[in-house]
Amino acid sequence: MSVQFKFPKLPSIDISGVFINVISQDRDLPVSNTPQSQDRYEATTQEIAQKILAAGKGTFWEGLKAQMRLDDKLMAWAMANEGLRVQLFRLIDCLPSLRSKSGTARHMHEYLASDAVNMPAIKSLLNFGTDNPNSPTATLAASTFGTAVETLARRYISGANLPEAIKTIEKLRRDRFCFTMDLLGEAVISEQEAQAYLDRYLHMMNELSERAKTWQAIEGVDRFGDELLPKVQVSVKLSAFYSQFDPLDPVTTAKKVSEPARTLLRKAAELGCGVHFDMEQYAYKTLTLDILKQVLMEPEFRDRTDVGMTLQGYLRDSERDLIDLVAWAKERGKPITVRLVKGAYWDQETIKAYQYSWDLPVYSQKSSTDFNYERLVQILLENHQYLYAAIGSHNVRSLAKAIAIAQTLQIPPRCFELQALYGMGDRFAKSVVDMGHRMRIYCPFGELIPGMSYLIRRLLENTANSSFLRLSTSESRPISELIAPPTMETSDGKHCQVIFDGFSNAPDADYAQVQERTAATDAIQFVASQFGQTYFPIIAGEAVSTITFVDSLNPSHSSQVVGRIGLASIEQAEQAVAAAKQAFPAWKYRSASDRANILRRAAEIMETRRAELAAWIVWEVGKPLREADAEVSEAIDFCRYYAKEIERITKPHARSVPGEDNLYIYQPRGVTVVISPWNFPLAIALGMSAGALVTGNTVILKPAEQSSAIASKIAEVFQAAGMPDGVFNYLPGRGSEVGAHLVKHPDVHLIAFTGSQQVGCQIYADAAILRPGQKHLKRIIAEMGGKNTIVIDESSDLDQAVVGVVHSAFGYAGQKCSACSRVVVLAPVYETFLQRLVEATRSLVVGDASDPNTKVGPVIDAAAQAKIRSYIEKSRETATIALEMPAPDRGFYVGPTIITDVDPEGAIAQEEIFGPVLAVIKVDNFDRALAIANNTPYALTGGLYSRTPSHIERAYQEFEVGNLYINRGITGALVDRHPFGGFKLSGIGSKAGGPDYLLQFLEPRAITENTQRQGFAPLDLD
């Protein structure tokens, strides 16, 4: 396997551009700092940078080591050993969840004595092993390590609670530092937590303001002559005000977020506090800026100058955002503060871009980020009359550049300040203050558990090879090199694409981009305008009329008819088999490349029709838009992956010796019947069909009755791609009639089925019977659902676990065969997990799938609705309903339901419900959790949330499922990366989208030829 990372080159960057206020979205961004302006500030920048460095002598790591009680060598080793660095940070991340010294000792051994570290010295320090984690040696090691991490955390976190943090900021003020306070906490996963977040900020502002009454105003810090600035400032995350913050639904998100933002601003005005809004992941950036600009334009807040927002210099579009903010501030008429930072989520943004094959939003090279940052600094400071500047950096070169520009332009002190994170670059920050500049320290506070991800980001930043703080400690690093002007690297690529053996997954739509949202909205409206059309069977390339029809309904509004489906008769099923049989010989002998290229053209057609196809899925089967779009990606992937695979598989496999040629080849089986489900009406139907077609078989697609309009689009795509008549036939009909007839037909060679266990087993039984005239045994490819479990152990990250379970259980209303229907939770975290699970689920919006705010849509039809409700009613007899959400009555809705006190052997825990119903089971130990997870008739998907290496290793070996997911949700399998399929009663063990899937559609042949003639034979063995 070869893995390639592609970075297409960017156009060369013209640095001769001039600053402008209006910029086209379609143009490359201008570079605002011309060579002349660079020269203007550079000499002063160099001079100031050397002064700061000289005044801040002493290494960062020496200061850190002095505070740590763990062996000083540990951090130094981590800098030199990437394996140790990764394992150490993973251990630190896990530490707050460990509730005993023995647990800490066991995890220390599992992480630090592992083969990934490969350091005998470390292993010898941890010689207590895992046999006796309660030994004195183990207890001492755990205590020492825990103390060291707590000390390390206190270096970056200003206090575990508000009184501790107040002591810290009062000390900072005595040293002439300003401050801004941030409440630690990364994930807000329910409206209850969102309200608690706002309440804690209001309380914090009250307490700080009351304490601030005792503080004297300090000249140059919060007083400039007669002008007084707020002594207190808080920094807040806008996205934490609403757990369903989503760029796909900007209208609802803005409404939900704006009111708590107003509440905070009003309280701040009453108390005389400043408020600064932080920036987080890129997906939220544009919506965050839009909401803030809208609120701050309201008459009540338009004159406020004690408010700020943040821009991240590592983002490629940050210059455009800053230029837009300048124009907005001019219109507003009053300045606000813009905090410029480099950005703290580089790893996360990069990983996400690769996973989704999206454009990389951040610069991939540190030098490019620094270059862009200085460009932003200059734009901001040159517009100081419209925007106040807060320059946040620990890079002395960046700080010096800002000071140089401010001095040259004689910017008023009120309009400009520098900022640093608490515990980061303290010596440099003190040097800046001593030079007479205002420096604000960003002071996060809170308990260790919510602060752990913040701590890990700081450690990653400080230990990165490109970290200025780390580089500045190197005696071999010349100062001239440290403070040299950064450059924009022309090789700094933009598009992320991971290619495995020539295949790359199609990127989903990125709804953080306005053009993607607009295309989706337009398509939703367009498809709605197509409602009520009639869809007839297509046999041998021609539509054929029918006598019987059925209405395909919109599950979100059951009175709406999406399409009128012509149901094929038995006679038409016979015609379809005859057409497929007649087309088979010619299709069989088409080259593999010809067949593959038709699939590739089909993939391109679906790319161009992506938004429309997703909209059909939304309307006909009630799947919310983001999940519908992902299904289109999967269909595209099936075409491209199987096209690549058939070309690999059909390469000659020869084993020749003198006098004998041996060849191993494959041939198609014949007529294939594809019986597809409604829950993935495009991806599964097309995937099974594509697998059969590309291998040389002909296909009759019998789609689920509820999703036959979407299936007709597959016929449209294949016809447009050049599929010969009769090779693919679209045959909507009743499964009990047409489907059963096709399964029993003697001219059918293969049946590919996805659906219920009951129907799948019936197909097996019927297909096994040899019919009159049948000269072959039928091959069955069957995937028949699951009863899928996620295990939550005591070391899990509950922020991740709750979100993953909610998405896996209630995404598409629980109607995925991979959906989580059982969660098994270890006792130490059970109560906390359950409380957060219930509240996170309660925050989901249940409604029309076409509404971008909807997270849980309808179930497919009235029969499914009745079945699911019957299970819920049955559970009242033996279990406890922890949550049963209300649901609309206009369609086929069932509100998400969580059931506790569930008997692991009972019907709720054993039978496939196929709806938004989740059973929660409490266990005492991991052995019991695995036993329950494996004790069902199914083996499709399963998951584990754990940070315990031995538990993860055991799951690899013992968790009996076809697809096991660790520390992520269990739905959303991707072609090639996550080949999908189960065993036991979940299916035959084949893997759709995997390297052996196409073999199910082929018959192997071995051919041997004796090449010897009268005692001679060709000797060329090539």
Tab-separated table of N, CA, C and O in Angstrom, residues 149-202:
chain	number	residue	atom	x	y	z
A	149	VAL	N	2.134	16.731	37.360
A	149	VAL	CA	1.181	17.210	36.353
A	149	VAL	C	0.355	18.360	36.908
A	149	VAL	O	0.077	19.346	36.208
A	150	GLU	N	-0.038	18.267	38.179
A	150	GLU	CA	-0.784	19.368	38.787
A	150	GLU	C	0.056	20.640	38.806
A	150	GLU	O	-0.443	21.737	38.516
A	151	THR	N	1.332	20.485	39.137
A	151	THR	CA	2.237	21.640	39.123
A	151	THR	C	2.369	22.199	37.715
A	151	THR	O	2.371	23.415	37.503
A	152	LEU	N	2.482	21.292	36.758
A	152	LEU	CA	2.587	21.716	35.364
A	152	LEU	C	1.325	22.452	34.934
A	152	LEU	O	1.390	23.498	34.264
A	153	ALA	N	0.169	21.933	35.327
A	153	ALA	CA	-1.089	22.577	34.967
A	153	ALA	C	-1.176	23.970	35.576
A	153	ALA	O	-1.650	24.917	34.939
A	154	ARG	N	-0.709	24.104	36.824
A	154	ARG	CA	-0.774	25.413	37.482
A	154	ARG	C	0.132	26.439	36.813
A	154	ARG	O	-0.041	27.642	37.021
A	155	ARG	N	1.074	25.958	36.032
A	155	ARG	CA	1.917	26.901	35.290
A	155	ARG	C	1.109	27.620	34.216
A	155	ARG	O	1.377	28.779	33.888
A	156	TYR	N	0.105	26.923	33.672
A	156	TYR	CA	-0.664	27.482	32.558
A	156	TYR	C	-2.088	27.861	32.949
A	156	TYR	O	-2.779	28.520	32.180
A	157	ILE	N	-2.547	27.395	34.104
A	157	ILE	CA	-3.916	27.657	34.548
A	157	ILE	C	-3.832	28.506	35.816
A	157	ILE	O	-3.187	28.122	36.785
A	158	SER	N	-4.506	29.645	35.813
A	158	SER	CA	-4.277	30.644	36.861
A	158	SER	C	-4.893	30.284	38.197
A	158	SER	O	-4.590	30.926	39.196
A	159	GLY	N	-5.728	29.253	38.215
A	159	GLY	CA	-6.301	28.818	39.478
A	159	GLY	C	-7.322	27.734	39.245
A	159	GLY	O	-7.941	27.662	38.175
A	160	ALA	N	-7.511	26.885	40.250
A	160	ALA	CA	-8.511	25.830	40.150
A	160	ALA	C	-9.915	26.370	40.390
A	160	ALA	O	-10.899	25.737	40.034
A	161	ASN	N	-9.991	27.548	41.010
A	161	ASN	CA	-11.282	28.180	41.276
A	161	ASN	C	-11.096	29.683	41.234
A	161	ASN	O	-9.972	30.193	41.094
A	162	LEU	N	-12.173	30.410	41.360
A	162	LEU	CA	-12.112	31.856	41.213
A	162	LEU	C	-11.280	32.535	42.307
A	162	LEU	O	-10.481	33.429	41.994
A	163	PRO	N	-11.398	32.165	43.573
A	163	PRO	CA	-10.532	32.804	44.577
A	163	PRO	C	-9.049	32.631	44.270
A	163	PRO	O	-8.272	33.581	44.438
A	164	GLU	N	-8.649	31.440	43.837
A	164	GLU	CA	-7.244	31.239	43.464
A	164	GLU	C	-6.880	32.125	42.286
A	164	GLU	O	-5.790	32.729	42.250
A	165	ALA	N	-7.761	32.193	41.288
A	165	ALA	CA	-7.479	32.997	40.102
A	165	ALA	C	-7.388	34.480	40.449
A	165	ALA	O	-6.555	35.210	39.888
A	166	ILE	N	-8.211	34.949	41.378
A	166	ILE	CA	-8.163	36.362	41.772
A	166	ILE	C	-6.807	36.691	42.404
A	166	ILE	O	-6.222	37.755	42.154
A	167	LYS	N	-6.299	35.781	43.222
A	167	LYS	CA	-4.970	36.002	43.796
A	167	LYS	C	-3.920	36.127	42.697
A	167	LYS	O	-3.008	36.968	42.776
A	168	THR	N	-4.062	35.314	41.673
A	168	THR	CA	-3.111	35.358	40.559
A	168	THR	C	-3.178	36.689	39.829
A	168	THR	O	-2.144	37.316	39.552
A	169	ILE	N	-4.390	37.146	39.519
A	169	ILE	CA	-4.487	38.374	38.738
A	169	ILE	C	-4.089	39.595	39.572
A	169	ILE	O	-3.594	40.596	39.021
A	170	GLU	N	-4.297	39.530	40.873
A	170	GLU	CA	-3.854	40.651	41.704
A	170	GLU	C	-2.331	40.733	41.727
A	170	GLU	O	-1.763	41.837	41.730
A	171	LYS	N	-1.682	39.592	41.696
A	171	LYS	CA	-0.226	39.603	41.587
A	171	LYS	C	0.205	40.149	40.224
A	171	LYS	O	1.158	40.939	40.119
A	172	LEU	N	-0.508	39.751	39.177
A	172	LEU	CA	-0.201	40.270	37.842
A	172	LEU	C	-0.354	41.787	37.809
A	172	LEU	O	0.474	42.491	37.219
A	173	ARG	N	-1.390	42.299	38.413
A	173	ARG	CA	-1.593	43.748	38.421
A	173	ARG	C	-0.474	44.468	39.167
A	173	ARG	O	-0.058	45.559	38.764
A	174	ARG	N	-0.009	43.850	40.229
A	174	ARG	CA	1.120	44.481	40.948
A	174	ARG	C	2.355	44.570	40.052
A	174	ARG	O	3.184	45.463	40.227
A	175	ASP	N	2.456	43.661	39.109
A	175	ASP	CA	3.575	43.678	38.154
A	175	ASP	C	3.232	44.459	36.892
A	175	ASP	O	3.933	44.343	35.882
A	176	ARG	N	2.119	45.217	36.937
A	176	ARG	CA	1.696	46.109	35.855
A	176	ARG	C	1.188	45.356	34.625
A	176	ARG	O	1.300	45.823	33.496
A	177	PHE	N	0.573	44.212	34.829
A	177	PHE	CA	-0.072	43.481	33.737
A	177	PHE	C	-1.581	43.684	33.810
A	177	PHE	O	-2.173	43.697	34.897
A	178	CYS	N	-2.207	43.829	32.643
A	178	CYS	CA	-3.666	43.691	32.563
A	178	CYS	C	-3.997	42.198	32.527
A	178	CYS	O	-3.105	41.360	32.423
A	179	PHE	N	-5.269	41.880	32.563
A	179	PHE	CA	-5.652	40.476	32.487
A	179	PHE	C	-6.973	40.341	31.753
A	179	PHE	O	-7.759	41.282	31.630
A	180	THR	N	-7.227	39.155	31.263
A	180	THR	CA	-8.548	38.747	30.802
A	180	THR	C	-8.775	37.342	31.330
A	180	THR	O	-7.868	36.508	31.317
A	181	MET	N	-9.962	37.083	31.861
A	181	MET	CA	-10.250	35.805	32.508
A	181	MET	C	-11.082	34.916	31.589
A	181	MET	O	-12.053	35.366	30.970
A	182	ASP	N	-10.666	33.643	31.528
A	182	ASP	CA	-11.372	32.664	30.704
A	182	ASP	C	-11.730	31.461	31.573
A	182	ASP	O	-10.880	30.935	32.304
A	183	LEU	N	-12.971	31.027	31.489
A	183	LEU	CA	-13.436	29.854	32.226
A	183	LEU	C	-13.177	28.609	31.393
A	183	LEU	O	-13.680	28.481	30.275
A	184	LEU	N	-12.371	27.689	31.935
A	184	LEU	CA	-12.015	26.488	31.189
A	184	LEU	C	-13.230	25.598	30.975
A	184	LEU	O	-14.104	25.496	31.817
A	185	GLY	N	-13.223	24.923	29.871
A	185	GLY	CA	-14.305	24.007	29.513
A	185	GLY	C	-14.415	23.962	28.006
A	185	GLY	O	-14.754	24.963	27.384
A	186	GLU	N	-14.110	22.817	27.423
A	186	GLU	CA	-14.027	22.722	25.975
A	186	GLU	C	-15.370	22.427	25.321
A	186	GLU	O	-15.682	22.945	24.275
A	187	ALA	N	-16.164	21.543	25.930
A	187	ALA	CA	-17.351	21.056	25.250
A	187	ALA	C	-18.606	21.439	26.011
A	187	ALA	O	-18.732	21.175	27.196
A	188	VAL	N	-19.550	22.059	25.315
A	188	VAL	CA	-20.889	22.293	25.833
A	188	VAL	C	-21.804	21.446	24.975
A	188	VAL	O	-21.986	21.708	23.793
A	189	ILE	N	-22.366	20.378	25.568
A	189	ILE	CA	-23.075	19.389	24.764
A	189	ILE	C	-24.568	19.334	25.060
A	189	ILE	O	-25.258	18.458	24.563
A	190	SER	N	-25.056	20.283	25.846
A	190	SER	CA	-26.495	20.348	26.121
A	190	SER	C	-26.864	21.781	26.436
A	190	SER	O	-26.000	22.606	26.775
A	191	GLU	N	-28.159	22.090	26.351
A	191	GLU	CA	-28.601	23.442	26.686
A	191	GLU	C	-28.467	23.697	28.175
A	191	GLU	O	-28.288	24.833	28.610
A	192	GLN	N	-28.553	22.651	28.967
A	192	GLN	CA	-28.312	22.794	30.404
A	192	GLN	C	-26.894	23.275	30.657
A	192	GLN	O	-26.664	24.189	31.463
A	193	GLU	N	-25.924	22.673	29.971
A	193	GLU	CA	-24.533	23.086	30.139
A	193	GLU	C	-24.301	24.474	29.559
A	193	GLU	O	-23.496	25.250	30.095
A	194	ALA	N	-25.000	24.807	28.471
A	194	ALA	CA	-24.864	26.148	27.892
A	194	ALA	C	-25.358	27.210	28.877
A	194	ALA	O	-24.726	28.260	29.056
A	195	GLN	N	-26.474	26.943	29.532
A	195	GLN	CA	-26.990	27.900	30.517
A	195	GLN	C	-26.048	28.001	31.712
A	195	GLN	O	-25.804	29.097	32.235
A	196	ALA	N	-25.504	26.860	32.126
A	196	ALA	CA	-24.562	26.872	33.255
A	196	ALA	C	-23.317	27.672	32.903
A	196	ALA	O	-22.750	28.377	33.758
A	197	TYR	N	-22.891	27.578	31.665
A	197	TYR	CA	-21.720	28.330	31.198
A	197	TYR	C	-21.979	29.834	31.316
A	197	TYR	O	-21.159	30.584	31.855
A	198	LEU	N	-23.143	30.277	30.836
A	198	LEU	CA	-23.488	31.693	30.931
A	198	LEU	C	-23.603	32.123	32.386
A	198	LEU	O	-23.074	33.181	32.776
A	199	ASP	N	-24.253	31.310	33.215
A	199	ASP	CA	-24.427	31.666	34.631
A	199	ASP	C	-23.074	31.803	35.330
A	199	ASP	O	-22.895	32.705	36.175
A	200	ARG	N	-22.152	30.928	35.033
A	200	ARG	CA	-20.839	30.988	35.675
A	200	ARG	C	-20.099	32.260	35.255
A	200	ARG	O	-19.374	32.861	36.056
A	201	TYR	N	-20.274	32.682	34.019
A	201	TYR	CA	-19.636	33.929	33.588
A	201	TYR	C	-20.261	35.126	34.284
A	201	TYR	O	-19.558	36.074	34.696
A	202	LEU	N	-21.572	35.125	34.400
A	202	LEU	CA	-22.215	36.237	35.099
A	202	LEU	C	-21.752	36.296	36.552
A	202	LEU	O	-21.491	37.390	37.090
